[in-house]
Short mmCIF file of C-alpha atoms in Angstrom, two decimals:
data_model
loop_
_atom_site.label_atom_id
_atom_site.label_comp_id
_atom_site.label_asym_id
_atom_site.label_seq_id
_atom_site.Cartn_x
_atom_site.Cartn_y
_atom_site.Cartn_z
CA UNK A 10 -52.02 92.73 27.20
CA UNK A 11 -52.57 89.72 24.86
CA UNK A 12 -49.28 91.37 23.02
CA UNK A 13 -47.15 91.56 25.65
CA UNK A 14 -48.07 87.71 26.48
CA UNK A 15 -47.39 86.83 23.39
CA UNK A 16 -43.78 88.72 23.49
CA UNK A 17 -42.86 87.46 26.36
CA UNK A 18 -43.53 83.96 24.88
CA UNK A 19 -41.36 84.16 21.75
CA UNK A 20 -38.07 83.49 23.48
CA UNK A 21 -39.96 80.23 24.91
CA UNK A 22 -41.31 79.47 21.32
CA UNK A 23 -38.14 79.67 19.48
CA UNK A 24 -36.08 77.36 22.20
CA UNK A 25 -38.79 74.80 21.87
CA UNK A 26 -38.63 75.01 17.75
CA UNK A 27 -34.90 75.00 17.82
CA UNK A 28 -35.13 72.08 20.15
CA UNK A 29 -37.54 70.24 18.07
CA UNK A 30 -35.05 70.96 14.59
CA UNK A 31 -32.23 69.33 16.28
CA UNK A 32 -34.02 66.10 17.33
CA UNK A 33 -35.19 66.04 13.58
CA UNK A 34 -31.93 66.40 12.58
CA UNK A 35 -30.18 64.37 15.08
CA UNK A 36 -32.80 61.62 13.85
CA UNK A 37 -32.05 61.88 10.11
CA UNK A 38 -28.44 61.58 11.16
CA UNK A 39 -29.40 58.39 13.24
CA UNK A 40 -31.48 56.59 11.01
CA UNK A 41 -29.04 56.87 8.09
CA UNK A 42 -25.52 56.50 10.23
CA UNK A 43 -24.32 52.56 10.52
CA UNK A 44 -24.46 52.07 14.32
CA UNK A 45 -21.84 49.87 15.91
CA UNK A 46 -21.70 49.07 19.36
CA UNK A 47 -18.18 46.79 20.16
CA UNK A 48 -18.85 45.08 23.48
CA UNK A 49 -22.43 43.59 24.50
CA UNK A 50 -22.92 41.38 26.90
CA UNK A 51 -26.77 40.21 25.92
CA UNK A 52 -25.07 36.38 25.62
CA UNK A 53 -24.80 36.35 29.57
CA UNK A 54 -28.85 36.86 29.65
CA UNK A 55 -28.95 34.75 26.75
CA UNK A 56 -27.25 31.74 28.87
CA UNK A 57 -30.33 31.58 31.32
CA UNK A 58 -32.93 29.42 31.30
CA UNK A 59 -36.31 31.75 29.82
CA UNK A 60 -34.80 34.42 27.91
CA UNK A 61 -35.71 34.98 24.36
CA UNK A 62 -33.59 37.53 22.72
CA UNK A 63 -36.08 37.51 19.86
CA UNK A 64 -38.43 39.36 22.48
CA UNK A 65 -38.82 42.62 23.48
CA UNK A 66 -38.28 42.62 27.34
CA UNK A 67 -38.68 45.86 29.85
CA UNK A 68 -35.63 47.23 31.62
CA UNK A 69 -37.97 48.30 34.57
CA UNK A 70 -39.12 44.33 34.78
CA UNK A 71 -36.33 42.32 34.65
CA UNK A 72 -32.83 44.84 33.69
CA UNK A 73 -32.10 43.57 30.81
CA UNK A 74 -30.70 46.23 28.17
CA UNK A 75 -30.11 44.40 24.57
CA UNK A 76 -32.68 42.33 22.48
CA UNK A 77 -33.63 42.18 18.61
CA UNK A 78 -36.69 44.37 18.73
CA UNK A 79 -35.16 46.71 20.96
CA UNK A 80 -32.30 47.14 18.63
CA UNK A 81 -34.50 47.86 15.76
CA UNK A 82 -36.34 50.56 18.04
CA UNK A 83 -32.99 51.94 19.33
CA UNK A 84 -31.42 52.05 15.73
CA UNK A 85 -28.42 49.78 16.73
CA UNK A 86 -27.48 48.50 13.21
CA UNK A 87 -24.61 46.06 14.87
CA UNK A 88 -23.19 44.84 17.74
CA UNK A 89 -20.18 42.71 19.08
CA UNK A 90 -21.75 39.85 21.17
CA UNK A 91 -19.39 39.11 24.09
CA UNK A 92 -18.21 35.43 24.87
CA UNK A 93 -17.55 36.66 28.03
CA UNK A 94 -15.81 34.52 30.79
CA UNK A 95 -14.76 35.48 33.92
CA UNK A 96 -11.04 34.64 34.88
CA UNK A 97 -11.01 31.19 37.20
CA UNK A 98 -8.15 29.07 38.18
CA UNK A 99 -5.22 28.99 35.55
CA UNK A 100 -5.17 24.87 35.58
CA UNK A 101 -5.35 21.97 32.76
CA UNK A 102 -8.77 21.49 34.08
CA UNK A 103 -10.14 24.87 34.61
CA UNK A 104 -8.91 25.78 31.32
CA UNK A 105 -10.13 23.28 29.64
CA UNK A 106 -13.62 23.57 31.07
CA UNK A 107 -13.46 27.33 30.12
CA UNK A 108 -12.97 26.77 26.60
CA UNK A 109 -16.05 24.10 26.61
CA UNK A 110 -18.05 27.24 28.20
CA UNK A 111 -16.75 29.47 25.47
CA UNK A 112 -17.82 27.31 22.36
CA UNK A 113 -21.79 27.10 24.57
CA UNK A 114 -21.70 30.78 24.61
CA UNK A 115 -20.77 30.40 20.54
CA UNK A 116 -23.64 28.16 19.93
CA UNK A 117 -25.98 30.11 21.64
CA UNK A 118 -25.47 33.36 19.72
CA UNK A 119 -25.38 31.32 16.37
CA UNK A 120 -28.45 29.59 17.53
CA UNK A 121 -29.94 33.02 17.90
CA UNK A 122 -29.51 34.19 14.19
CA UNK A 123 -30.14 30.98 12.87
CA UNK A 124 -33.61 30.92 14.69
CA UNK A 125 -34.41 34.69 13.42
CA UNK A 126 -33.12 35.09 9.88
CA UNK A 127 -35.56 37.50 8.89
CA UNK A 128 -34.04 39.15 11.77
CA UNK A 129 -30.45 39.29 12.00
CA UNK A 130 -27.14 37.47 10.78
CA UNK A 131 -23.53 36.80 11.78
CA UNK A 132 -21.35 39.29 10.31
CA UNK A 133 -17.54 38.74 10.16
CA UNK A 134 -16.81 41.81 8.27
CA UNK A 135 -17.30 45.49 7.33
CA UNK A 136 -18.95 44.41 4.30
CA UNK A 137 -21.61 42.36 6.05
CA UNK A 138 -22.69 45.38 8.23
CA UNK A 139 -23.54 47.48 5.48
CA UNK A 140 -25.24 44.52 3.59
CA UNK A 141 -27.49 44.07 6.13
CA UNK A 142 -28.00 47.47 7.16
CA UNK A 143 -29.67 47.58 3.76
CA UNK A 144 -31.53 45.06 4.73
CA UNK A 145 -32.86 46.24 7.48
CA UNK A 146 -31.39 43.24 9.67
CA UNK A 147 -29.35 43.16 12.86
CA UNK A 148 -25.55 42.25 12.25
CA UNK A 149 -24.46 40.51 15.21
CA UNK A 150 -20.69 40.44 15.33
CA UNK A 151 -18.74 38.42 17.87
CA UNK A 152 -16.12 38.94 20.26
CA UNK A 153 -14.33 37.05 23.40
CA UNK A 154 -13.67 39.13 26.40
CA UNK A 155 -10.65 37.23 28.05
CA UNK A 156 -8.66 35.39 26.21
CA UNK A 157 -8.71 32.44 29.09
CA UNK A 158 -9.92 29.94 27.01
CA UNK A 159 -7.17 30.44 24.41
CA UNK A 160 -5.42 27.94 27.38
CA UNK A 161 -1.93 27.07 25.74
CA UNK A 162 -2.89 26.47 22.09
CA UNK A 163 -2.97 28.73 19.74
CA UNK A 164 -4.94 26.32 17.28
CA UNK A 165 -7.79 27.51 19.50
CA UNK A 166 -7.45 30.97 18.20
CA UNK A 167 -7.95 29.19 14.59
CA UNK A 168 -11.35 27.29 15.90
CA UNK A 169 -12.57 30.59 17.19
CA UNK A 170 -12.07 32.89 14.38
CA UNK A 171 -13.93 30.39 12.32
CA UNK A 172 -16.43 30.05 14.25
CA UNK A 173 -17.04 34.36 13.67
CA UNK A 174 -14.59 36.04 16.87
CA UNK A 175 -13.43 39.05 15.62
CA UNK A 176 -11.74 40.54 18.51
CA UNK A 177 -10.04 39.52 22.14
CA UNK A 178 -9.94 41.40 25.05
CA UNK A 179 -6.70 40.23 26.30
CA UNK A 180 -7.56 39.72 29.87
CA UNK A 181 -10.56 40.07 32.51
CA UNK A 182 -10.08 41.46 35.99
CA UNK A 183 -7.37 39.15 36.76
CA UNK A 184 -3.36 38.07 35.07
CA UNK A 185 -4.04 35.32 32.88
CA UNK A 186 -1.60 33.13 30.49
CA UNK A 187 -1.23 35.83 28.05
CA UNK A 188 -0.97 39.51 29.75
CA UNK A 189 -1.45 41.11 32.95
CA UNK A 190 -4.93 42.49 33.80
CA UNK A 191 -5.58 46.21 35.02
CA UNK A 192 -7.61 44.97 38.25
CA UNK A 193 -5.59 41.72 39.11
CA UNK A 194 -5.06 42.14 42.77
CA UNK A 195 -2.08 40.71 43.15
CA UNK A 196 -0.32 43.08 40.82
CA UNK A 197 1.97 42.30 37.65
CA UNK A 198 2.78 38.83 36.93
CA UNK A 199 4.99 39.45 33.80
CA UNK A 200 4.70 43.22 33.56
CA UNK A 201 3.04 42.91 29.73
CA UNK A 202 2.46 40.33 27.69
CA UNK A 203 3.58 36.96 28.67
CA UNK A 204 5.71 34.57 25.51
CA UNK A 205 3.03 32.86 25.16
CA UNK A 206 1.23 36.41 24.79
CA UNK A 207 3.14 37.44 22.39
CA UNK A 208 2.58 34.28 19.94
CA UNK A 209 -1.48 35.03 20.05
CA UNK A 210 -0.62 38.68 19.38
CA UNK A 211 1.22 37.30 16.27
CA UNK A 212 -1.00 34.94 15.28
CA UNK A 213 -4.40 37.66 15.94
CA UNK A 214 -2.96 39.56 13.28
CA UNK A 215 -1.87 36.36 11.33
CA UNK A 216 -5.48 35.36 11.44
CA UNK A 217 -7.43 39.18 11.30
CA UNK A 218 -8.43 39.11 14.95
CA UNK A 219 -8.50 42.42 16.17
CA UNK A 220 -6.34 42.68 19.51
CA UNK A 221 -8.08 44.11 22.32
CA UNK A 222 -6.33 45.78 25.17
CA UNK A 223 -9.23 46.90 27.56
CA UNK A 224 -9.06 45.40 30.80
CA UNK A 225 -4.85 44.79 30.43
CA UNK A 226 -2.26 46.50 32.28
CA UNK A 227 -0.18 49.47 31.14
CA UNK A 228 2.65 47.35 30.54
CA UNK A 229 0.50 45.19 28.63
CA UNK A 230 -0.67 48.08 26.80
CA UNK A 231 2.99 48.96 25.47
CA UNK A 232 3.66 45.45 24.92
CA UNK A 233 0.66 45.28 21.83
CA UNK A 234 1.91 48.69 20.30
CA UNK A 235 5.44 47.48 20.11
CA UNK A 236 4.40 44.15 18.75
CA UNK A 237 1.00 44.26 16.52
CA UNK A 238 1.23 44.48 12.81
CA UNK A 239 -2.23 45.76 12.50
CA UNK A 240 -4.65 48.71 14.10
CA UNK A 241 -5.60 47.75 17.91
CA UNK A 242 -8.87 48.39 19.08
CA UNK A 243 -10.29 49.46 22.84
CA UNK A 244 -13.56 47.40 22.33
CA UNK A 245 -14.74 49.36 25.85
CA UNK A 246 -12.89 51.65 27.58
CA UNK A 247 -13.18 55.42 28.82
CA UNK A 248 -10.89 58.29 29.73
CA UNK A 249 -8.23 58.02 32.52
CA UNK A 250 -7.57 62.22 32.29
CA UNK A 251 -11.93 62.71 33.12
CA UNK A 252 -12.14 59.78 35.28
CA UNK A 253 -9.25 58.28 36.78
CA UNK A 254 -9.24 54.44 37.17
CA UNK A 255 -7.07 52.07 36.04
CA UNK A 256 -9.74 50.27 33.62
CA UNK A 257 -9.26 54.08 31.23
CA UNK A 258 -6.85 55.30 29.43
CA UNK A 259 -4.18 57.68 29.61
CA UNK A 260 -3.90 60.37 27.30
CA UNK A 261 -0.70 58.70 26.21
CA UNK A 262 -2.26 55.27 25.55
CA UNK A 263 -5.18 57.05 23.11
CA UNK A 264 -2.47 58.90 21.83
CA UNK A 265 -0.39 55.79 20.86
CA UNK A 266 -3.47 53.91 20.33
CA UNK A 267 -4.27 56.78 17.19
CA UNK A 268 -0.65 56.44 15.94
CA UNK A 269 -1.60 52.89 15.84
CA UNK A 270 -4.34 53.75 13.40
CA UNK A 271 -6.80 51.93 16.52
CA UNK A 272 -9.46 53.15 18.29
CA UNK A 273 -10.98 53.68 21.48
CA UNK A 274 -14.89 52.46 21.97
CA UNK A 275 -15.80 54.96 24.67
CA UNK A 276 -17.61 52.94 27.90
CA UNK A 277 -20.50 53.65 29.68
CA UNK A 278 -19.72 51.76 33.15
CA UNK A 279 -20.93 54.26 35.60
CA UNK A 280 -17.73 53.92 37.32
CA UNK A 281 -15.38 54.88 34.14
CA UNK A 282 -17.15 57.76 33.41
CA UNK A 283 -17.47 59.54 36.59
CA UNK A 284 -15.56 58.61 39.87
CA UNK A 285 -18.14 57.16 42.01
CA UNK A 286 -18.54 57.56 46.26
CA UNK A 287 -16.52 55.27 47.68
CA UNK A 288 -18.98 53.23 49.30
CA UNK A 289 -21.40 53.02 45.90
CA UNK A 290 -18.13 52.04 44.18
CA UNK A 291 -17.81 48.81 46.36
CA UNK A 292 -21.84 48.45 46.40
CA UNK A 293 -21.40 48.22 42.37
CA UNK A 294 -18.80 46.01 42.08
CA UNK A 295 -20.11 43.44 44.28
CA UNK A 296 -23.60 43.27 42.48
CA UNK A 297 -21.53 43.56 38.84
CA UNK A 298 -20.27 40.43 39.80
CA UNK A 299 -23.27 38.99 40.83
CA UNK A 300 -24.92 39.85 38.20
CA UNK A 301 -23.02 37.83 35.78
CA UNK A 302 -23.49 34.81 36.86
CA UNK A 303 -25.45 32.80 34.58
CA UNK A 304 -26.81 30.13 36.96
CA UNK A 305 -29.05 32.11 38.22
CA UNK A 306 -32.74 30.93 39.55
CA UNK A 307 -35.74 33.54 38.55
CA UNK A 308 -36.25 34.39 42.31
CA UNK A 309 -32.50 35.23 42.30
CA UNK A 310 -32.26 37.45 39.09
CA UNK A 311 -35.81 39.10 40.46
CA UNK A 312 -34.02 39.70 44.25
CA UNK A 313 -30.60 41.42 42.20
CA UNK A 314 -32.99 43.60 39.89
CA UNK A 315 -34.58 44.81 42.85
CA UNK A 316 -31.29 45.52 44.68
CA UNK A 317 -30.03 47.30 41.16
CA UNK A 318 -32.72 49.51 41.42
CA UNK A 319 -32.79 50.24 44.85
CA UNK A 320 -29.33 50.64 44.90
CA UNK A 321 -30.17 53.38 41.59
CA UNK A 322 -32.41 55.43 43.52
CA UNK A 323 -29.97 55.49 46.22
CA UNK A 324 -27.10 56.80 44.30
CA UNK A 325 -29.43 58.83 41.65
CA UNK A 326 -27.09 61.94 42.21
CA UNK A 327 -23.87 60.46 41.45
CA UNK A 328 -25.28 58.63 38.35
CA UNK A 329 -23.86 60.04 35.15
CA UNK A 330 -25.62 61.03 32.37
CA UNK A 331 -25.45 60.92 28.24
CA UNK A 332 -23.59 64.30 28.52
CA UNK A 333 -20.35 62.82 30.66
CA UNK A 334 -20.71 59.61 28.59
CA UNK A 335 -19.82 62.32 25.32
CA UNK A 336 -17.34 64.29 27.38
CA UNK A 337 -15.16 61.02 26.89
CA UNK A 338 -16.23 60.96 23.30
CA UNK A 339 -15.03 64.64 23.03
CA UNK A 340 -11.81 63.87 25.08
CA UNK A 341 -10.43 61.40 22.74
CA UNK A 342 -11.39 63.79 19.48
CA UNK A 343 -9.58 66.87 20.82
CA UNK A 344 -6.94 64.84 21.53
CA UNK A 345 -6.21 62.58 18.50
CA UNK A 346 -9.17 63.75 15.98
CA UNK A 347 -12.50 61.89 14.99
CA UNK A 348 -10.97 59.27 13.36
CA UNK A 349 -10.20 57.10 16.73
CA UNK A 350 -13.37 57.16 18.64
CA UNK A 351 -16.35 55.00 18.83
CA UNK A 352 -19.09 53.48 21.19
CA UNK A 353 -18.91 50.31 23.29
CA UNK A 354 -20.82 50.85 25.75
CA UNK A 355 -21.03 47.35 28.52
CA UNK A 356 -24.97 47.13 28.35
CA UNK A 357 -26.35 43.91 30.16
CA UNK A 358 -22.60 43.58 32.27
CA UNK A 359 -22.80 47.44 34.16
CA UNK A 360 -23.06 49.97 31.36
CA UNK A 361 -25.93 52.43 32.02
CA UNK A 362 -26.26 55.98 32.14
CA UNK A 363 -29.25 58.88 32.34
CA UNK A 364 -30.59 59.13 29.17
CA UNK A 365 -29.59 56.19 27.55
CA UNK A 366 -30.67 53.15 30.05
CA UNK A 367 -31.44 50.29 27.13
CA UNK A 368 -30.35 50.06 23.37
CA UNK A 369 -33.62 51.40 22.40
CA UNK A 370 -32.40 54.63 24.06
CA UNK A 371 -29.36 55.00 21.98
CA UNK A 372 -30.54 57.97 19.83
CA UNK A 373 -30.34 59.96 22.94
CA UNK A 374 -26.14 59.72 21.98
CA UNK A 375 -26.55 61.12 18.69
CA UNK A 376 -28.27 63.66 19.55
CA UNK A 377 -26.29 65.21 22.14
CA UNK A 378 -23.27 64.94 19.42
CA UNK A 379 -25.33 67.14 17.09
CA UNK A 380 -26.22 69.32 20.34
CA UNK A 381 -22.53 69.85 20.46
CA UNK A 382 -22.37 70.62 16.95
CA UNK A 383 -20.84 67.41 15.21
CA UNK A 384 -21.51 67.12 11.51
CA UNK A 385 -23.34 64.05 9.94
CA UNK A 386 -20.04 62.55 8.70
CA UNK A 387 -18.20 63.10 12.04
CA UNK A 388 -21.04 61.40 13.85
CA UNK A 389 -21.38 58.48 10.87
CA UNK A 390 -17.26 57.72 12.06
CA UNK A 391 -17.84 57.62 15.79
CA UNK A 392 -21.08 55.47 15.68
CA UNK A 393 -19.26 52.75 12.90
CA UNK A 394 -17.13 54.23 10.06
CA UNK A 395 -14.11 54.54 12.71
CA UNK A 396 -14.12 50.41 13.84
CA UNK A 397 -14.92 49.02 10.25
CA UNK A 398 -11.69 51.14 9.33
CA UNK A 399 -10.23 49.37 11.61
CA UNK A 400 -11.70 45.33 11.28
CA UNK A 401 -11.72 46.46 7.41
CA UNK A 402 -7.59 46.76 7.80
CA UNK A 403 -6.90 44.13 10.41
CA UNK A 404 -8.00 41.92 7.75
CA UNK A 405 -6.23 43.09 5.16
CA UNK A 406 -2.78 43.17 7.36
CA UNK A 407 -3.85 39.20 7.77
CA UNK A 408 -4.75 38.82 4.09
CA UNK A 409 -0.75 40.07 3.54
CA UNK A 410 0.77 37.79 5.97
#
């Protein structure tokens, strides 16, 4: 009796030791690989009154997905801070007023490394990440997601760059100066890049900004290939062909994107990985946009958390998991190779998925790459090696011009 127990246990045994090999090895891979992710939005939590990014804060409290310590638990090694704006009126004024905005959201994040330099430091290129990945610090890298406060002078683009951007996403959800948006509702306004679009494209590569072309159009798309000098990146966008809406990417576009010699940093919006009901695809939006405010009282932020959550329990079948978030991953390698892949996944402005609800939840990713077989050096590319290629050559393009 006790051997026949004990037979009919060994199938159960070995799935649990193979299990328990891969997480070791899925670790080892982590804890050595340099993690990148290209678009955070932590600076919109780090606008509001009370939050200390040097503190580690609870997801289930408050929402919030990115701080130092849970970086260090996670194993992030580096991520792009967004100086995020949302698009507002297209005036003198406006403009003006969003480029003042722009240089607060700068001073906060380099307030934040200069008040934890045992901590974590302002890196401006691939060298700096793997300094400080040997030294066990955060490198927080910087870029601006809508090029709005550009406003009509390209000297801005000079301020910025010095001040650490080293990226643009083009456009928001709406046309702006430089390039139609994806989302604008009112549909092309130049069908691509604008003139004036064209001279920051020019002068992004004159200066070793990497160009960013998530959230533009199609048009606008084409428009950057046939112009840019240098390697464009996708700092966070998914797969048109797996989930069909206009914020992804055709097959075509990664395709180009690869001939490029760019890459695509896979998101991990709910609604770009897996088409949402139509109903919890409105619900979403309309709290996204809420939640970005950054005037927001505590009773306010405390009412939206609680609709967030009830509004996760409500839709807890249709969320996706880690596994769809790598079937984009996957996409883009079978379709270009490993070389034009990474990870930017939208955490703290929508990106969340089962499995992998904070940055301290990140090794979940790797190991589901191992899972699928990926080797160490495949997995080292799509975590880092892939966009320091990239920022490594934009720079050099810039250093030739």
């Amino acid at each position: 009796m006790k051997k026949t127990l004990l037979l009919l246990l060994l199938p159960a045994l070995s799935f649990g030791q193979k299990g328990d090999d891969l997480a070791r090895r899925a670790a080892r891979i982590h804890e050595k690989a340099l993690t990148i992710d290209t678009h955070a939005d932590v600076p919109i939590n780090m606008m509001k009154d009370g939050f200390d990014i040097a503190r580690e804060h609870q997801f289930e409290q408050d929402g919030s997905q990115i701080d130092f310590p849970r970086m260090k638990k996670g194993g992030m090694d580096a991520m792009f801070f967004a100086v995020y704006l949302g698009q507002g009126r297209r005036t003198p004024e406006a403009t003006a007023e969003a480029k003042q905005q722009a240089l607060a959201i700068f001073d906060k994040i380099h307030q934040a490394v200069r008040d934890n330099p045992a901590v974590a430091e302002l890196a401006t290129t691939p060298q700096d990440a793997y300094r400080l990945q040997k030294e066990g610090k955060r490198a927080v890298f910087i870029g601006m997601e809508n090029g709005w406060p550009i406003g009509s002078d390209l000297s801005n683009l000079r301020q910025f760059y010095d001040l650490g951007l080293r990226y643009i996403t083009l456009s928001h959800s709406a046309n702006n100066d430089i390039c139609d948006s994806s989302m604008d509702p009112d549909g092309p306004e130049y069908n691509g890049l604008s003139r004036f679009g064209e001279q920051v494209v020019r002068e992004m590569n004159r200066l070793g900004i990497m160009v960013d072309i998530s959230h533009v159009s199609d048009s606008t798309f084409y428009d950057v290939m046939r112009l840019t000098k240098a390697p464009a990146i996708a700092s966070h966008s998914s797969c048109r062909a797996l989930c069909d809406h206009p914020r992804n990417m055709t097959d075509d576009m990664i395709k180009a994107l690869a001939s490029n010699g760019g890459v695509i940093q896979i998101n991990f919006v709910p609604d770009f990985l897996r088409k949402p009901s139509q109903q919890q695809e409105i619900s979403m939006k309309a709290l996204r946009m809420k939640l970005r405010q950054t005037d927001l009282s505590e009773a306010d932020r405390k009412a939206l958390y609680e609709e967030r959550k009830a509004m996760r329990e409500k839709y807890a079948s249709d969320m996706p998991t880690v596994k769809d978030a790598v079937d984009h991953i996957e996409h883009v390698i079978r379709l270009v190779g490993v070389n034009h892949v990474g990870i930017g996944m939208d955490m703290d402005g929508g990106g969340q998925v089962v499995g992998c609800r904070d940055v301290s939840e990140i090794g979940s990713i790797t190991e589901e790459l191992v899972r699928r077989g990926y080797s160490a050096r495949d997995i080292e590319k799509i975590w880092g090696g892939n966009i320091l290629r990239v920022l490594g050559e934009v720079q050099r393009v810039a250093a030739k011009m």
